[in-house]
Amino acid sequence: MRAFIGGHEVVSDTDFVELALGTPVELWLGVEGESEMERAARMDAARDILADNPDFPDRVSRVAAEAIEVFAPQLFDVVSLPRPIARRRPSRKAAAA
C-alpha cells in the first residue's frame, strides 16, 4: 500500500513526519557532528519558522498524538514469558552415595 501527502509519496517514517510538518526533522533535532556555526544557523531558521507559524507547536503535538494512536497497539503489546523451571542440583550427599 502506498501513502501520499499533498501529492508526495511517503516511503519512510521520516518522510511522513517531514511532509506532515512541512520541515525536515533535522532542523529540530540537529545532526551528529554539526559545528557551532551550523547549529546557530539551524536554530535561527527554527526560530524564524516558529515566529511565522505560531500554530506549529500545536501541529507537532497533533502529529505526535496521531502517531501514538496509530502505533499504540504495538507499543503496549506485552507478552508474558513463561518462567523457567528451576532445576535442583543434586546434593553432595546424594552424589557421594
Coordinates of N, CA, C and O in Angstrom, one line a residue:
M1 N 0.8 -1.2 0.0 CA 0.0 0.0 0.0 C 0.9 1.2 0.0 O 1.9 1.3 0.7
R2 N 0.5 2.2 -0.8 CA 1.3 3.4 -0.9 C 0.6 4.6 -0.2 O -0.7 4.6 -0.2
A3 N 1.3 5.5 0.4 CA 0.7 6.6 1.1 C 1.3 7.9 0.5 O 2.4 8.0 0.1
F4 N 0.4 8.9 0.3 CA 0.7 10.1 -0.2 C 0.2 11.3 0.7 O -0.8 11.2 1.2
I5 N 1.0 12.3 0.8 CA 0.7 13.5 1.5 C 0.9 14.7 0.6 O 2.0 14.9 0.1
G6 N -0.1 15.4 0.2 CA 0.0 16.5 -0.7 C 0.7 16.2 -2.0 O 1.4 17.0 -2.5
G7 N 0.4 15.0 -2.5 CA 1.0 14.6 -3.8 C 2.4 14.0 -3.7 O 2.9 13.6 -4.7
H8 N 2.9 14.0 -2.5 CA 4.3 13.4 -2.4 C 4.1 12.0 -1.8 O 3.4 11.8 -0.8
E9 N 4.9 11.0 -2.3 CA 4.8 9.7 -1.8 C 5.6 9.6 -0.5 O 6.7 10.0 -0.4
V10 N 5.0 8.9 0.5 CA 5.7 8.7 1.8 C 6.3 7.3 1.7 O 5.7 6.3 1.5
V11 N 7.7 7.3 1.8 CA 8.4 6.0 1.7 C 9.0 5.6 3.1 O 9.5 4.5 3.2
S12 N 9.0 6.5 4.1 CA 9.5 6.1 5.4 C 8.8 6.9 6.5 O 8.1 7.8 6.2
D13 N 9.1 6.5 7.7 CA 8.5 7.3 8.8 C 9.0 8.7 8.8 O 8.2 9.6 9.1
T14 N 10.2 8.9 8.5 CA 10.8 10.3 8.4 C 10.1 11.1 7.4 O 9.8 12.3 7.6
D15 N 9.8 10.5 6.2 CA 9.1 11.2 5.2 C 7.7 11.6 5.7 O 7.3 12.8 5.4
F16 N 7.1 10.8 6.4 CA 5.7 11.1 6.9 C 5.8 12.3 7.8 O 5.0 13.2 7.7
V17 N 6.7 12.3 8.7 CA 6.9 13.4 9.7 C 7.2 14.7 8.9 O 6.6 15.8 9.2
E18 N 8.2 14.6 8.0 CA 8.6 15.8 7.3 C 7.4 16.4 6.4 O 7.2 17.6 6.4
L19 N 6.7 15.5 5.7 CA 5.6 16.0 4.9 C 4.4 16.5 5.8 O 3.8 17.5 5.4
A20 N 4.2 15.9 6.9 CA 3.1 16.3 7.8 C 3.4 17.7 8.4 O 2.5 18.5 8.5
L21 N 4.7 17.9 8.7 CA 5.0 19.1 9.4 C 5.5 20.2 8.4 O 5.4 21.4 8.7
G22 N 6.0 19.8 7.3 CA 6.5 20.8 6.3 C 7.9 21.2 6.5 O 8.4 22.2 5.9
T23 N 8.6 20.6 7.4 CA 10.0 20.9 7.7 C 10.8 19.6 7.9 O 10.2 18.6 8.3
P24 N 12.1 19.6 7.6 CA 12.9 18.4 7.8 C 13.1 18.2 9.3 O 13.2 19.1 10.1
V25 N 13.1 16.9 9.7 CA 13.3 16.6 11.1 C 14.6 17.1 11.6 O 14.7 17.5 12.8
E26 N 15.7 17.1 10.8 CA 17.0 17.5 11.2 C 17.0 19.0 11.7 O 17.8 19.4 12.5
L27 N 16.1 19.8 11.2 CA 16.0 21.2 11.6 C 15.8 21.3 13.1 O 16.3 22.1 13.8
W28 N 14.9 20.4 13.6 CA 14.6 20.4 15.0 C 15.5 19.6 15.9 O 15.7 19.9 17.0
L29 N 16.0 18.5 15.3 CA 16.8 17.6 16.2 C 18.3 17.8 16.0 O 19.1 17.3 16.8
G30 N 18.7 18.4 14.9 CA 20.1 18.6 14.6 C 20.7 17.3 14.0 O 20.0 16.3 13.7
V31 N 21.9 17.4 13.6 CA 22.6 16.2 13.0 C 23.9 16.0 13.8 O 24.5 17.0 14.4
E32 N 24.3 14.8 13.9 CA 25.5 14.4 14.6 C 26.7 15.1 13.9 O 26.9 15.1 12.7
G33 N 27.6 15.7 14.8 CA 28.8 16.3 14.3 C 28.7 17.7 13.7 O 29.6 18.2 13.1
E34 N 27.5 18.4 13.9 CA 27.4 19.7 13.3 C 28.2 20.7 14.1 O 28.4 20.5 15.3
S35 N 28.7 21.7 13.4 CA 29.6 22.7 14.1 C 28.7 23.7 14.8 O 27.5 23.7 14.7
E36 N 29.3 24.5 15.7 CA 28.6 25.5 16.4 C 27.9 26.5 15.4 O 26.8 27.0 15.6
M37 N 28.6 26.8 14.3 CA 28.0 27.8 13.3 C 26.8 27.1 12.6 O 25.8 27.8 12.4
E38 N 26.9 25.8 12.3 CA 25.8 25.1 11.7 C 24.6 25.1 12.7 O 23.4 25.3 12.3
R39 N 24.9 24.8 13.9 CA 23.8 24.7 14.9 C 23.2 26.1 15.1 O 21.9 26.2 15.2
A40 N 23.9 27.2 15.1 CA 23.4 28.5 15.3 C 22.5 28.8 14.1 O 21.4 29.4 14.3
A41 N 22.9 28.5 12.9 CA 22.1 28.8 11.7 C 20.8 27.9 11.7 O 19.7 28.4 11.4
R42 N 20.9 26.7 12.2 CA 19.7 25.8 12.3 C 18.7 26.4 13.3 O 17.5 26.5 13.0
M43 N 19.3 26.8 14.4 CA 18.4 27.4 15.5 C 17.7 28.7 15.0 O 16.6 29.0 15.3
D44 N 18.5 29.5 14.2 CA 17.9 30.8 13.7 C 16.7 30.4 12.7 O 15.7 31.1 12.8
A45 N 17.0 29.4 11.9 CA 15.9 29.0 10.9 C 14.7 28.5 11.7 O 13.5 28.8 11.4
A46 N 14.9 27.7 12.7 CA 13.8 27.2 13.5 C 13.0 28.3 14.2 O 11.8 28.3 14.2
R47 N 13.8 29.3 14.8 CA 13.1 30.5 15.4 C 12.2 31.2 14.4 O 11.1 31.7 14.7
D48 N 12.8 31.4 13.2 CA 12.0 32.1 12.1 C 10.7 31.3 11.8 O 9.7 31.9 11.6
I49 N 10.8 30.0 11.7 CA 9.7 29.2 11.3 C 8.6 29.3 12.4 O 7.4 29.5 12.2
L50 N 9.1 29.3 13.7 CA 8.1 29.4 14.8 C 7.5 30.8 14.9 O 6.3 30.9 15.2
A51 N 8.2 31.8 14.5 CA 7.7 33.1 14.5 C 6.7 33.3 13.4 O 5.6 34.0 13.6
D52 N 6.9 32.7 12.3 CA 6.0 32.8 11.1 C 4.8 31.9 11.3 O 3.8 32.1 10.6
N53 N 4.9 30.8 12.1 CA 3.8 29.9 12.2 C 3.5 29.6 13.7 O 4.0 28.6 14.3
P54 N 2.8 30.5 14.4 CA 2.6 30.3 15.8 C 1.8 29.0 16.1 O 1.8 28.6 17.3
D55 N 1.1 28.5 15.2 CA 0.3 27.2 15.4 C 1.2 26.0 15.2 O 0.7 24.9 15.4
F56 N 2.5 26.1 14.9 CA 3.3 25.0 14.6 C 3.4 24.0 15.8 O 3.3 22.8 15.6
P57 N 3.6 24.5 17.0 CA 3.7 23.5 18.1 C 2.4 22.7 18.3 O 2.5 21.5 18.6
D58 N 1.3 23.3 18.0 CA 0.0 22.5 18.0 C 0.0 21.4 16.9 O -0.5 20.3 17.2
R59 N 0.5 21.8 15.7 CA 0.6 20.8 14.7 C 1.5 19.6 15.0 O 1.2 18.5 14.8
V60 N 2.6 20.0 15.6 CA 3.6 18.9 16.0 C 2.9 18.0 17.1 O 3.0 16.8 17.0
S61 N 2.2 18.6 18.0 CA 1.6 17.8 19.0 C 0.5 16.9 18.4 O 0.4 15.7 18.8
R62 N -0.2 17.4 17.4 CA -1.3 16.6 16.8 C -0.7 15.5 16.0 O -1.2 14.3 16.1
V63 N 0.4 15.7 15.3 CA 1.1 14.6 14.5 C 1.6 13.6 15.5 O 1.4 12.4 15.3
A64 N 2.2 14.0 16.6 CA 2.7 13.0 17.6 C 1.6 12.2 18.2 O 1.7 11.0 18.3
A65 N 0.5 12.9 18.5 CA -0.7 12.2 19.1 C -1.3 11.2 18.1 O -1.6 10.0 18.5
E66 N -1.4 11.6 16.9 CA -1.9 10.6 15.8 C -1.0 9.4 15.7 O -1.4 8.3 15.5
A67 N 0.4 9.7 15.7 CA 1.3 8.6 15.5 C 1.2 7.6 16.7 O 1.2 6.4 16.6
I68 N 1.1 8.2 17.9 CA 0.9 7.3 19.1 C -0.4 6.5 19.0 O -0.4 5.3 19.3
E69 N -1.5 7.2 18.6 CA -2.7 6.5 18.4 C -2.7 5.3 17.5 O -3.2 4.2 17.7
V70 N -2.0 5.5 16.3 CA -1.9 4.5 15.3 C -1.0 3.3 15.8 O -1.3 2.2 15.6
F71 N 0.1 3.7 16.5 CA 1.1 2.6 16.9 C 0.9 2.1 18.3 O 1.6 1.3 18.8
A72 N -0.1 2.7 19.0 CA -0.3 2.3 20.4 C -0.5 0.8 20.6 O 0.1 0.2 21.6
P73 N -1.2 0.1 19.8 CA -1.4 -1.4 20.0 C 0.0 -2.1 20.0 O 0.2 -2.9 20.8
Q74 N 0.9 -1.7 19.1 CA 2.2 -2.3 19.1 C 3.1 -1.9 20.3 O 3.9 -2.6 20.9
L75 N 2.9 -0.6 20.7 CA 3.7 -0.1 21.8 C 3.4 -0.8 23.1 O 4.2 -1.0 24.0
F76 N 2.1 -1.1 23.3 CA 1.7 -1.7 24.6 C 1.3 -3.2 24.4 O 0.7 -3.8 25.3
D77 N 1.8 -3.9 23.4 CA 1.6 -5.3 23.2 C 2.6 -6.0 24.0 O 3.7 -6.3 23.6
V78 N 2.2 -6.4 25.3 CA 3.1 -7.1 26.2 C 2.7 -8.5 26.2 O 1.6 -8.9 26.3
V79 N 3.7 -9.3 26.1 CA 3.5 -10.8 26.1 C 4.2 -11.4 27.3 O 5.4 -11.1 27.6
S80 N 3.5 -12.1 28.1 CA 4.1 -12.8 29.3 C 5.0 -13.9 28.8 O 4.6 -14.7 28.0
L81 N 6.2 -14.0 29.3 CA 7.1 -15.1 29.0 C 6.9 -16.1 30.1 O 6.8 -15.8 31.3
P82 N 7.0 -17.4 29.7 CA 7.0 -18.4 30.7 C 8.2 -18.4 31.7 O 9.3 -18.0 31.2
R83 N 7.9 -18.7 32.9 CA 9.0 -18.7 33.9 C 9.8 -20.0 33.7 O 9.3 -21.1 33.5
P84 N 11.2 -19.9 33.7 CA 12.0 -21.1 33.6 C 11.8 -22.0 34.8 O 11.6 -21.5 35.9
I85 N 11.8 -23.3 34.5 CA 11.7 -24.2 35.6 C 13.1 -24.3 36.3 O 14.1 -24.6 35.7
A86 N 13.1 -24.1 37.6 CA 14.3 -24.2 38.4 C 14.7 -25.7 38.5 O 13.9 -26.5 38.9
R87 N 15.9 -26.0 38.1 CA 16.4 -27.3 38.3 C 17.2 -27.4 39.6 O 18.0 -26.5 39.9
R88 N 17.0 -28.4 40.3 CA 17.7 -28.6 41.5 C 19.0 -29.4 41.2 O 18.9 -30.4 40.6
R89 N 20.0 -28.9 41.8 CA 21.3 -29.7 41.7 C 21.3 -30.8 42.7 O 20.8 -30.5 43.8
P90 N 21.8 -31.9 42.4 CA 21.9 -32.9 43.4 C 22.8 -32.5 44.5 O 23.8 -31.8 44.3
S91 N 22.4 -32.9 45.7 CA 23.2 -32.5 46.9 C 24.5 -33.3 46.9 O 24.6 -34.4 46.2
R92 N 25.5 -32.9 47.6 CA 26.7 -33.6 47.6 C 26.6 -35.0 48.3 O 27.3 -35.9 48.0
K93 N 25.7 -35.0 49.3 CA 25.4 -36.3 50.0 C 24.9 -37.3 49.0 O 25.3 -38.5 49.0
A94 N 24.0 -36.9 48.1 CA 23.4 -37.9 47.1 C 24.4 -38.3 46.1 O 24.5 -39.4 45.7
A95 N 25.3 -37.4 45.8 CA 26.3 -37.7 44.8 C 27.4 -38.6 45.3 O 27.9 -39.5 44.6
A96 N 27.6 -38.5 46.6 CA 28.6 -39.4 47.3 C 28.1 -40.8 47.5 O 28.9 -41.7 47.7
A97 N 26.8 -41.0 47.5 CA 26.3 -42.3 47.9 C 26.3 -43.3 46.8 O 26.7 -43.3 45.7

